[in-house]
Short mmCIF file of C-alpha atoms and ligand atoms in Angstrom, two decimals:
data_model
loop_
_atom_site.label_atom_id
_atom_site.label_comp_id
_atom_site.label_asym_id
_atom_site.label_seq_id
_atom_site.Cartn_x
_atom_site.Cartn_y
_atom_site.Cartn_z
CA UNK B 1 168.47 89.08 182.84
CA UNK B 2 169.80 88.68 179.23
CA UNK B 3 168.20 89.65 176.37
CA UNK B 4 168.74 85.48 175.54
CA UNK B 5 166.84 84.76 178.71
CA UNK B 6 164.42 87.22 178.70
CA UNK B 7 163.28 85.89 174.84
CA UNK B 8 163.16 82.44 175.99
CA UNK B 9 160.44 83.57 178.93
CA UNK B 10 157.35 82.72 176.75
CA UNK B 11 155.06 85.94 176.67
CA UNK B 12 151.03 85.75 177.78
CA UNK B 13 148.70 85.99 173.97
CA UNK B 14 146.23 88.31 173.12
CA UNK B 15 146.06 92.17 172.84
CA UNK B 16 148.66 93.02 175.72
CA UNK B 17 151.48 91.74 173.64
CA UNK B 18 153.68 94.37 172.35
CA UNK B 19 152.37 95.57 169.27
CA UNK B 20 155.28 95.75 166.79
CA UNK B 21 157.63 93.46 164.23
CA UNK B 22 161.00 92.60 166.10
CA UNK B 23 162.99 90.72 164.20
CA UNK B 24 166.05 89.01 166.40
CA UNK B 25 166.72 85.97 164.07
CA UNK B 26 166.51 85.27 160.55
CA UNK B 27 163.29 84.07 159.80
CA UNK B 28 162.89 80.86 160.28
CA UNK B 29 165.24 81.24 163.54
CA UNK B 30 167.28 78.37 164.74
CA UNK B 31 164.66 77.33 167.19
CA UNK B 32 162.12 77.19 164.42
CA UNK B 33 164.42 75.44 162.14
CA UNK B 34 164.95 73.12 164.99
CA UNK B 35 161.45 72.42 165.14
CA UNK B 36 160.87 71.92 161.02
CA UNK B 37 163.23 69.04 161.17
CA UNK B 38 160.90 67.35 163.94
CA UNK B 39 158.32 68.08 161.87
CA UNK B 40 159.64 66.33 158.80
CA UNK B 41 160.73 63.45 161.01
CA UNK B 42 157.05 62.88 162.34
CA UNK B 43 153.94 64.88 160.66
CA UNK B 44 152.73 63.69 157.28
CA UNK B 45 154.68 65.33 154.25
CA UNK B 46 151.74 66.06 152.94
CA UNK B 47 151.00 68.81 155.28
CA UNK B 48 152.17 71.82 154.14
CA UNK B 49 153.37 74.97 156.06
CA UNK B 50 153.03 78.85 154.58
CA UNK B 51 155.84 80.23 156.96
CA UNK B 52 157.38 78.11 159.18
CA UNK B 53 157.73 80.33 162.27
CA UNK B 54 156.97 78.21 164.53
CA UNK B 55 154.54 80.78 167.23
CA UNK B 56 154.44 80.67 170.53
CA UNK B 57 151.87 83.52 171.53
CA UNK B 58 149.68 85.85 169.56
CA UNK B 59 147.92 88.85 169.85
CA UNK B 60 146.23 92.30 168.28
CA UNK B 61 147.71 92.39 165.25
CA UNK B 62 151.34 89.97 165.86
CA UNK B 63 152.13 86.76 165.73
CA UNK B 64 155.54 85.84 168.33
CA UNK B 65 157.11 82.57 167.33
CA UNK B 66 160.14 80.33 169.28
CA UNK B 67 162.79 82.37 168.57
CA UNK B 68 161.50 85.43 170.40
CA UNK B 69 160.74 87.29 166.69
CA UNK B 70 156.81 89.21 166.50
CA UNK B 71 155.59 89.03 163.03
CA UNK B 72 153.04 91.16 161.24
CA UNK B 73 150.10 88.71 160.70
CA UNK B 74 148.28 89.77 157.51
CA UNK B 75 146.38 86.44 157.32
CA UNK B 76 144.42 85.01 160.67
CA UNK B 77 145.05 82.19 160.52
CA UNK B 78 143.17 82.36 156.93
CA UNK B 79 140.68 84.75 158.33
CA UNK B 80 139.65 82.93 161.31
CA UNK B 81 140.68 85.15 163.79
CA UNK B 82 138.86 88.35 163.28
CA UNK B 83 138.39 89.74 166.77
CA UNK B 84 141.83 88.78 167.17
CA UNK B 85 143.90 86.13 168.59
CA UNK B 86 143.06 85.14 172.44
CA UNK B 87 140.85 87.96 172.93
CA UNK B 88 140.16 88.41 176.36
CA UNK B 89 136.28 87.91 175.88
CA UNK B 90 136.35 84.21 173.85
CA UNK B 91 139.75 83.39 176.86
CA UNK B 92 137.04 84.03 179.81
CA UNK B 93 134.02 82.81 177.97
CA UNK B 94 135.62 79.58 177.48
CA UNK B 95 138.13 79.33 180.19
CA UNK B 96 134.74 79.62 182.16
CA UNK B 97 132.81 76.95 180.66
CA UNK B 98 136.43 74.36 180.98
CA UNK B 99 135.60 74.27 184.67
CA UNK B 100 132.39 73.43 184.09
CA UNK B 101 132.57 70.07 181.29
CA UNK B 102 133.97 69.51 178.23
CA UNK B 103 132.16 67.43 176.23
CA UNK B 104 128.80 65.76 176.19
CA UNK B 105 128.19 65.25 172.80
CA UNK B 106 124.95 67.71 172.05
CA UNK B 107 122.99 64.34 170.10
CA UNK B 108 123.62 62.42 173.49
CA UNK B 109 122.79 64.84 176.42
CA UNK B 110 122.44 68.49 174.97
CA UNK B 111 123.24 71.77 176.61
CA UNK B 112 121.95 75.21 176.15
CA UNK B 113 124.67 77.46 174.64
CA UNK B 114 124.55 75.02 171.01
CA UNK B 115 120.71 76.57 170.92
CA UNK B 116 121.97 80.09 171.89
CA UNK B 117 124.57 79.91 168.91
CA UNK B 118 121.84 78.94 166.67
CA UNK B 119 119.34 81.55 167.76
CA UNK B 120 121.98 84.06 167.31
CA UNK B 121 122.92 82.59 163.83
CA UNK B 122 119.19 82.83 162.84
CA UNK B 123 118.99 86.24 163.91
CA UNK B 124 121.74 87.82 162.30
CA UNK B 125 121.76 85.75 158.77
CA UNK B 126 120.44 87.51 155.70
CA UNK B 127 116.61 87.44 155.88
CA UNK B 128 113.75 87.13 158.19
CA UNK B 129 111.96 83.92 157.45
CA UNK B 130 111.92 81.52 160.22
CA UNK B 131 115.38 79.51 160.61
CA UNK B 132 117.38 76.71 161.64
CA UNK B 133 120.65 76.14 162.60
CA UNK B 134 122.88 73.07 162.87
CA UNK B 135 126.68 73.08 163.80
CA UNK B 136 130.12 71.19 163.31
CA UNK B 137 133.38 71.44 163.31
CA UNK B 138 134.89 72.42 159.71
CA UNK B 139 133.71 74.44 156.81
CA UNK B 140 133.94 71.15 154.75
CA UNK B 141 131.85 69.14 157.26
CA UNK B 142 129.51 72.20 156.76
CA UNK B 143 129.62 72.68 153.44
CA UNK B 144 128.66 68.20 152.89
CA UNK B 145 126.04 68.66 155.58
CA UNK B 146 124.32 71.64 153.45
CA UNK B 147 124.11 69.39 150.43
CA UNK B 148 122.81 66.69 152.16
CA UNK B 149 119.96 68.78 153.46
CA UNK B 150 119.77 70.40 150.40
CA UNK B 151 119.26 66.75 148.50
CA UNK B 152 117.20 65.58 151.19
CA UNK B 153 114.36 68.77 150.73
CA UNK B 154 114.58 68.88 147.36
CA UNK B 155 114.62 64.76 146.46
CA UNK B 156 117.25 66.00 143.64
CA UNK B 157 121.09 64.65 143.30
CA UNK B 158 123.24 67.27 141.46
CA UNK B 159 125.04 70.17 143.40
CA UNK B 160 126.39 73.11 140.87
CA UNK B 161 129.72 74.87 141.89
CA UNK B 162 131.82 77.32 139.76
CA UNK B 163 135.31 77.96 138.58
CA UNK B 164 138.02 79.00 141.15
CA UNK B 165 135.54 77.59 143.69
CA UNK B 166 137.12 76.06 146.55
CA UNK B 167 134.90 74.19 149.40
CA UNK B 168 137.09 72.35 151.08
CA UNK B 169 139.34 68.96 151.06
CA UNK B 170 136.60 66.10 151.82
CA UNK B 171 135.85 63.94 149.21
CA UNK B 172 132.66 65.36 148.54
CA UNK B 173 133.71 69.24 148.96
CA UNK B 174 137.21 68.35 146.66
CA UNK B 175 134.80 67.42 144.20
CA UNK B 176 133.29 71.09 144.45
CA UNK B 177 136.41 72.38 144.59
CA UNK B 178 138.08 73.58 141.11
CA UNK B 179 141.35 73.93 141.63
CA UNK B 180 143.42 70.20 141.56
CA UNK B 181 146.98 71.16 142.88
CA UNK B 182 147.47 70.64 145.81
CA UNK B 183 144.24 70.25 146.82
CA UNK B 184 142.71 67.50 144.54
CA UNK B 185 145.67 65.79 142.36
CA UNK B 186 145.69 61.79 142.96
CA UNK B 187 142.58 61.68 145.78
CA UNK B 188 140.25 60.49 143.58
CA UNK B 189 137.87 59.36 142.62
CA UNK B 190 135.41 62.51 143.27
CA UNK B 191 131.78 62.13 144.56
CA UNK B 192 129.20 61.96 141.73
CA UNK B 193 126.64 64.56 140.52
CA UNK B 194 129.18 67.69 140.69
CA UNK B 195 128.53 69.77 138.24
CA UNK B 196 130.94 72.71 137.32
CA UNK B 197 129.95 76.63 136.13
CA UNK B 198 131.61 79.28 134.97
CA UNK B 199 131.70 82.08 137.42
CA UNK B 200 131.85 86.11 136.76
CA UNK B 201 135.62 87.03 136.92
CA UNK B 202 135.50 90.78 136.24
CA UNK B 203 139.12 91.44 135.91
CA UNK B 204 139.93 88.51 133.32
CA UNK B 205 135.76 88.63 131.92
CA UNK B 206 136.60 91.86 129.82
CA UNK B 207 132.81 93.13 128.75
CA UNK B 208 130.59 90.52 130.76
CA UNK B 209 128.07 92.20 133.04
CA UNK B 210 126.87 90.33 136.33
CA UNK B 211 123.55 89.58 134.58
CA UNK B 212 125.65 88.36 131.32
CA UNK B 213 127.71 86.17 133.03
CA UNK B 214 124.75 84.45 135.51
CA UNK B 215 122.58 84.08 132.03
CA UNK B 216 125.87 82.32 130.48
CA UNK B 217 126.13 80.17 134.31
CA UNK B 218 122.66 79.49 134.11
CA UNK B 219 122.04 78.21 129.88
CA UNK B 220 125.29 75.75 130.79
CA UNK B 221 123.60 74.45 133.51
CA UNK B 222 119.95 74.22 131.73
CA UNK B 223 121.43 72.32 128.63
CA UNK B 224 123.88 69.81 130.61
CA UNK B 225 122.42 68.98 134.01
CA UNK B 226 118.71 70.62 134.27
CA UNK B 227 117.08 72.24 137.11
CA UNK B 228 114.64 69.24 137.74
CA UNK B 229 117.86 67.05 138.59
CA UNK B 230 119.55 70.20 140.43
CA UNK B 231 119.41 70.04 143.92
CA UNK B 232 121.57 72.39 144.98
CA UNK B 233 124.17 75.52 143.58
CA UNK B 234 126.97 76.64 146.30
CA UNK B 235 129.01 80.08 145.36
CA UNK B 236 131.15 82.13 147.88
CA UNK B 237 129.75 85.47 147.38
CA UNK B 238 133.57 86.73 147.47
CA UNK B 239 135.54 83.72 146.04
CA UNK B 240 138.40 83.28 148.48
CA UNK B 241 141.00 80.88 147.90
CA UNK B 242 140.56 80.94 144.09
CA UNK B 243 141.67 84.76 144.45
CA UNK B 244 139.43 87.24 146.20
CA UNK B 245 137.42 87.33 142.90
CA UNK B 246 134.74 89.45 143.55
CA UNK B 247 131.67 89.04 141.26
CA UNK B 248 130.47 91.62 138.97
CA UNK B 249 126.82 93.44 140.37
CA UNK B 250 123.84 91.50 139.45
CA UNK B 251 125.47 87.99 138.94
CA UNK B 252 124.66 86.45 142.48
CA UNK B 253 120.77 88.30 142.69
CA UNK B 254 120.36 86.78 139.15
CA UNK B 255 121.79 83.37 140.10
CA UNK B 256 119.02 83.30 143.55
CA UNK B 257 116.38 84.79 141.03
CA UNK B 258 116.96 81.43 138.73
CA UNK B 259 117.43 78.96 141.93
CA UNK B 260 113.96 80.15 143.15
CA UNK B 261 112.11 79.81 140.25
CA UNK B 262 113.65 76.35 139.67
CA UNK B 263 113.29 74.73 142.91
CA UNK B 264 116.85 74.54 143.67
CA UNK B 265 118.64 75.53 147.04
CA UNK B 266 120.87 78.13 147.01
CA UNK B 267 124.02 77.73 148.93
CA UNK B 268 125.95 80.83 150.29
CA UNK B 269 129.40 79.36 151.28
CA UNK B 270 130.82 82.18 153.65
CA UNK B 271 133.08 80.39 155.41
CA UNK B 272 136.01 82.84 154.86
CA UNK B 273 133.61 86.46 153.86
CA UNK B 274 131.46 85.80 156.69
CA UNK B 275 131.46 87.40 160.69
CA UNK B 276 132.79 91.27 159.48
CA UNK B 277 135.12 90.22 157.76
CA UNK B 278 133.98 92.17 154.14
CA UNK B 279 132.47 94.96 156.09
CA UNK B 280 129.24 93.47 156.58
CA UNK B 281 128.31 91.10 158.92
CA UNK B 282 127.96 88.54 156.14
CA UNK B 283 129.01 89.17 151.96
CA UNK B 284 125.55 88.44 151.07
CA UNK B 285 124.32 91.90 152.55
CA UNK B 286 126.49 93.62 150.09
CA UNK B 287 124.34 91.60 147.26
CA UNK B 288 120.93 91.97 148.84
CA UNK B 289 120.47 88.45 148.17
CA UNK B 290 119.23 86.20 150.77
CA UNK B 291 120.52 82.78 150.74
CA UNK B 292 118.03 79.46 150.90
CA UNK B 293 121.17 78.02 153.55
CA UNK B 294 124.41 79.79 154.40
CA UNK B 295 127.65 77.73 155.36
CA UNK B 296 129.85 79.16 157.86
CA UNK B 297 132.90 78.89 159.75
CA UNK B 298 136.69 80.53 160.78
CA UNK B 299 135.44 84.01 161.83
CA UNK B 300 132.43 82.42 164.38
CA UNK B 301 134.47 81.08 167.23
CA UNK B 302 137.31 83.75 167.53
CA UNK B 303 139.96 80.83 166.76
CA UNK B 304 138.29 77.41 167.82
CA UNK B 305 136.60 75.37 165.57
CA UNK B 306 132.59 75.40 164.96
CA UNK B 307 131.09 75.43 161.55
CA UNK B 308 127.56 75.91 160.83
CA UNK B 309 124.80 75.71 158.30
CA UNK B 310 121.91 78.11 158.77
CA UNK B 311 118.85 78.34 156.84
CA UNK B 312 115.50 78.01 155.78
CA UNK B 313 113.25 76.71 158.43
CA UNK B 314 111.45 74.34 156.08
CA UNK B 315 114.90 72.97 154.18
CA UNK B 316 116.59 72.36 157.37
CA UNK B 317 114.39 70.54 159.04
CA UNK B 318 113.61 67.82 155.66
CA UNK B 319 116.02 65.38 156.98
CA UNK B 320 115.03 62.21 159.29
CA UNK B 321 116.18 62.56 162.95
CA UNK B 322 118.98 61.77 163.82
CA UNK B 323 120.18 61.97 159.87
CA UNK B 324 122.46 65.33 160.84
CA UNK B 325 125.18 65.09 163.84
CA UNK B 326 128.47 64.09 165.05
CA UNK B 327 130.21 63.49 167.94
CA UNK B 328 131.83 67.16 168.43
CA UNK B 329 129.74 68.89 165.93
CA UNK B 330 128.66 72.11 168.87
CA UNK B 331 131.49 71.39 170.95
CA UNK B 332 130.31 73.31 174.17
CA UNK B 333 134.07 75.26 174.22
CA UNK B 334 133.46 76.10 170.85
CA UNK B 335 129.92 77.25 171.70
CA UNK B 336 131.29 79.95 174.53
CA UNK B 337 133.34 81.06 172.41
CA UNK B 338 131.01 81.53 169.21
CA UNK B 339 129.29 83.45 171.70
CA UNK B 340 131.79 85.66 173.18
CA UNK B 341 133.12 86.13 169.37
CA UNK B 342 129.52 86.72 167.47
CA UNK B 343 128.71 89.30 170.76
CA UNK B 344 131.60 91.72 169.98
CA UNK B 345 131.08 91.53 166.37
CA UNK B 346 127.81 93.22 166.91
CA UNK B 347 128.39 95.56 169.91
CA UNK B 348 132.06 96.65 168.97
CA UNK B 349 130.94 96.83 165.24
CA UNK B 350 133.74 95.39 163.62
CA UNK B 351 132.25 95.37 159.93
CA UNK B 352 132.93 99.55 160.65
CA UNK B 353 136.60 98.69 161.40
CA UNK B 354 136.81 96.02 158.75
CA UNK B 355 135.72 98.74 156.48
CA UNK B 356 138.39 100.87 158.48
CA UNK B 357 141.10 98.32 157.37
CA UNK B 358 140.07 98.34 154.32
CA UNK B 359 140.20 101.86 152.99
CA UNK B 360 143.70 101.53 154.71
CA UNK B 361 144.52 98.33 152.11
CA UNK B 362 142.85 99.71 149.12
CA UNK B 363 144.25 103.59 149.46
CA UNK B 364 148.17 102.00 149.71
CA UNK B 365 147.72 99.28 147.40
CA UNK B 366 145.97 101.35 144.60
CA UNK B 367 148.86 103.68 144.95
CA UNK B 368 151.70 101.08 144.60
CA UNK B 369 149.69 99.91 141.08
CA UNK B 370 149.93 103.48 139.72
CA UNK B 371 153.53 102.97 139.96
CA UNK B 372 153.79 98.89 139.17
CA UNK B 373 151.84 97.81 136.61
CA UNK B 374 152.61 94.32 137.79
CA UNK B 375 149.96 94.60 140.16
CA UNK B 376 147.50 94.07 137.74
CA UNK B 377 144.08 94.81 140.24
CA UNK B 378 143.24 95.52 143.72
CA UNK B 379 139.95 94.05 144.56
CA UNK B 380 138.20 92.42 147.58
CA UNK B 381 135.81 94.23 149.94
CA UNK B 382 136.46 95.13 153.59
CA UNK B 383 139.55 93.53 155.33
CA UNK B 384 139.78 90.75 152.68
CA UNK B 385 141.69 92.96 149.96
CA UNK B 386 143.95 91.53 147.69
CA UNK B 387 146.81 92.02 144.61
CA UNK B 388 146.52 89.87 141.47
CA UNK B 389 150.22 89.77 140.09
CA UNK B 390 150.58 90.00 135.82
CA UNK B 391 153.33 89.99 133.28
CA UNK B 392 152.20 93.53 133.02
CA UNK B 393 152.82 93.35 128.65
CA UNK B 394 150.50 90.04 128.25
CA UNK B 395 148.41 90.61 131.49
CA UNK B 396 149.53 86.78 131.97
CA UNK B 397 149.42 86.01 135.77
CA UNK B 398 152.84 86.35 137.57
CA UNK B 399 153.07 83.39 139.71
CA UNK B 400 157.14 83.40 140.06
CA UNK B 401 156.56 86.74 141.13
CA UNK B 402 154.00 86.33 143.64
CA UNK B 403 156.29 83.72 145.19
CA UNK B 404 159.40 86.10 145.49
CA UNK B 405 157.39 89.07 146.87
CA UNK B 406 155.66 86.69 149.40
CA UNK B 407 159.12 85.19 150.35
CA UNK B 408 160.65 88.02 150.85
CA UNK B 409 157.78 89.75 153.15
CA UNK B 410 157.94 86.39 155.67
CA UNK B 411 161.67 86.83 155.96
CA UNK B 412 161.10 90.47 156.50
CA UNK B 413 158.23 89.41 159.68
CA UNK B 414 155.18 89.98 157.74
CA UNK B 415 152.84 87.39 157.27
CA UNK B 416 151.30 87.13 153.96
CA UNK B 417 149.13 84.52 151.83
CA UNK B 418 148.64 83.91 148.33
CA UNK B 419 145.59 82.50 146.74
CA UNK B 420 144.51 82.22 143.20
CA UNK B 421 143.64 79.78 140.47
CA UNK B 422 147.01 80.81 139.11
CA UNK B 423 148.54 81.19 142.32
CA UNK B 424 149.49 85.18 141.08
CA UNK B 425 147.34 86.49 144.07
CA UNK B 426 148.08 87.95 147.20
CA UNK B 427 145.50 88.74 149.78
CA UNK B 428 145.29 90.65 152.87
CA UNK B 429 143.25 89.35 155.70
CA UNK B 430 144.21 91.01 158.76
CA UNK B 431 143.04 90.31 161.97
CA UNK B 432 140.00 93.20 162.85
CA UNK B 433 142.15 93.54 165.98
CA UNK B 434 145.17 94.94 164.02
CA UNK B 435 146.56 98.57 164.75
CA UNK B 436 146.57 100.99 162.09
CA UNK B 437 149.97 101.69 162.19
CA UNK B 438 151.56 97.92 162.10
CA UNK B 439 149.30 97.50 159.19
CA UNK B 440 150.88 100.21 157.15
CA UNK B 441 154.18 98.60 158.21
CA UNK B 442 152.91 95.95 156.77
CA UNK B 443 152.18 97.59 153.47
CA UNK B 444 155.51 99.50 153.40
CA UNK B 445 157.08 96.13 153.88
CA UNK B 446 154.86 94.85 150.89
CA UNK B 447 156.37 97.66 149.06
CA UNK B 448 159.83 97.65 149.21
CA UNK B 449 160.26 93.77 148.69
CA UNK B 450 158.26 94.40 145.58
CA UNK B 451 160.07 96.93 144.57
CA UNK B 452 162.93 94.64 144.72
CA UNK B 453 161.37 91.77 143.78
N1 LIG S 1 134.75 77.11 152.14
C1 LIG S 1 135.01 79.35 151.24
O1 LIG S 1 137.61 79.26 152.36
C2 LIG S 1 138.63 77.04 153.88
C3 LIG S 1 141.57 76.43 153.24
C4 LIG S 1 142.92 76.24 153.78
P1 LIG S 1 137.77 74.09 156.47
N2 LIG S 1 139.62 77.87 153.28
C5 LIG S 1 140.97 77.68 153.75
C6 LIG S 1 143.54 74.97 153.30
O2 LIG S 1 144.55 75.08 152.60
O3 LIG S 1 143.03 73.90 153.63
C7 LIG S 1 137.26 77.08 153.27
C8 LIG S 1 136.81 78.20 152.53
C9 LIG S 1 135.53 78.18 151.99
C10 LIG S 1 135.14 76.03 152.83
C11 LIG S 1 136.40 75.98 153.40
C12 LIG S 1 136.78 74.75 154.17
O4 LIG S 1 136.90 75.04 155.52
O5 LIG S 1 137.46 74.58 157.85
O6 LIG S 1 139.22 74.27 156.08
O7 LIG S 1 137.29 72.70 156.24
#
């Protein structure tokens, strides 16, 4: 056999897959390149692509695309796939429930592993009041149905969310979102009573203390909105596509202190910091805040999609029946698998290799900004690490930059996101699965193209 024939035998996902970067194209290859002109021919412009690789199996910690190339994947999938791509306990668990149905739809005729995904949800969330649990399919379906149920308990309209917040792409959850290009610019009009606050931004907050900058949150919302017409305020305890912008200590526990007192639900959106991911089970724990309703999603279902919002017993169940649903929301594929995934989170104890990952991230990245002051801050927590790229006279962010070093890490096989407000950010959101020594690769990879960048 050829080494032409034996690339174009498509390789079996998951962990078995040769654990390295092999480059035998350019990146995009000719079969991916092949495949980008189909794709301008017939999907919607407006769907974007990061890398256009087009992949063909994936695995541990690599990502094998068309052309027979395995790339480093520092992002999965935008920290969905934690336990790791195809992992052989979410294949079984839901190859196993294929051969039994489908679909039912769990509002028609119900089935028993939606419950088991909420007891578990209940169980392991922040807190030990009694809970309830009710699933979907997206974060942003999630995040709308939390404000509904948060509107419906409370009989109030306006939902607070804060700079660099990003929810998701609905109309409603745009409207939360803060950022307008690409994700808001000429959808509107946005859904009313959204209400905007400034956020705690320790890197570019010089002198503002947690406390100081929920106080400053909380007098902005008091003198323009009110807590009696507040219904709801969302946060993501670790901001994620606004730039890994982890809060300064004492800004969320101040924020819940306030949204108690006032009567107003508060809103933990851990879609992307939840299931390990930070090194706890959920970002919350590192607060010691417990959420009113939590909004979750990616990590859960080790790569297919379930969302979820879990909370208070007494919030979740104010709404009429039948007033929360959908016709996949629960999907029983995605169930098996939320249940395969949320089971080795706890007995393989992931957050301990998330943590593992990230002392790995921090240690090389701290020691590439002693040398580069263009890497202006490490931050993050766990495996969600990232860089925050400056003009490093001004301190202005470095978006050109960011794009060149990213650019030049994809067409070296390493797969590597930005995020930011400013778009100067670049994170690091490795799947748990990833071997130690592919993710220093990784970072070596990181550092040579910005070296040369
Ligand atoms: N809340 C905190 O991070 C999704 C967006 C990718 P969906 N983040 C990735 C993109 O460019 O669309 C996200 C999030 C937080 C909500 C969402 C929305 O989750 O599953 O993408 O709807």
């Amino acid at each position: 056999m050829t080494l032409v024939d034996a690339l174009s035998v498509i390789p079996v996902g998951g962990p078995s897959l040769p654990q390295e970067r092999r480059l035998v194209t350019a990146i995009p290859g000719p079969k991916s390149q092949e495949l980008s002109r189909r794709k301008s021919e017939a999907v919607s412009a407006g769907v974007g692509v990061t890398l256009p690789a087009y992949i063909v199996a994936a695995g541990g910690g690599v990502l094998v695309d068309v052309d027979g190339n395995s790339l480093i994947d520092l992002g999965s999938g935008i920290a969905v796939t934690g336990i790791g791509n195809s992992a052989p306990e979410v294949v079984a668990a839901v190859a196993a429930q294929l051969a039994q149905f489908t679909h039912t739809c769990f509002t028609v005729t119900p089935y028993d592993s939606y419950i088991e995904v909420a007891e578990t949800l209940n169980r392991i969330t922040p807190g030990d009041h009694a809970k309830r649990s009710a699933l979907f399919n997206s974060g942003a379906e999630a995040v709308e149905n939390a404000v509904k149920i948060a509107r419906h308990y409370t009989g109030k309209q306006a939902v607070v969310a804060f700079d660099h917040a990003y929810h998701g792409r609905t109309t409603l959850t745009m409207g939360l979102t803060a950022k307008n290009l690409p994700y808001k610019n000429g959808f509107g009009p946005f859904a009313a009573e959204i209400y905007r606050a400034p956020t705690s931004y320790p890197y570019r907050d010089a002198g503002l203390d947690g406390v100081g900058a929920a106080k400053r949150a909380i007098a902005q919302i008091e003198k323009q909105i009110g807590a009696d017409n507040l219904a709801a305020l969302i946060i993501e305890p670790i901001q994620g596509e606004g730039g890994f912008i982890v809060p300064a200590p004492g800004f969320l526990p101040t924020l819940v202190d306030w949204c108690r007192a006032n009567r107003v639900v508060f809103i933990a959106d851990e879609v992307q910091t939840g299931f390990a991911r930070t090194g706890d089970l959920f970002a919350s724990n590192h607060e010691g805040i417990v959420p009113d309703i939590m909004v979750l999603a990616k990590g859960i279902a080790g790569g297919l999609p379930l969302s979820a919002v879990t909370g208070r017993a007494e919030i979740m169940d104010a709404p009429q029946v039948g007033g929360i649903g959908g016709t996949y929301g629960g999907n029983p594929l995605a169930c098996a698998a939320a249940l395969a995934t949320m089971h080795s989170y706890e007995t393989e104890n992931l957050a301990l290799r998330a943590r593992e990952i990230g002392a790995i991230l921090t240690g090389r990245l701290n020691a590439i900004r002693t040398v580069d002051k263009r890497v202006g801050d490490v931050r993050g927590r766990g495996a969600m690490i990232a860089i925050e790229m400056v003009d490093p006279v001004t301190g202005d962010p470095d978006a050109a930059l960011t794009g060149r070093v990213v650019a030049a890490a994809h067409a070296q096989g390493v797969v590597l996101l930005t995020c930011g407000t400013y778009g100067n950010v670049i994170r690091f959101l490795p799947p748990l699965s990833i071997p130690d020594d592919l993710l220093v690769e990784g970072l070596q990879v990181l550092g040579s193209v910005l070296a040369a960048a």
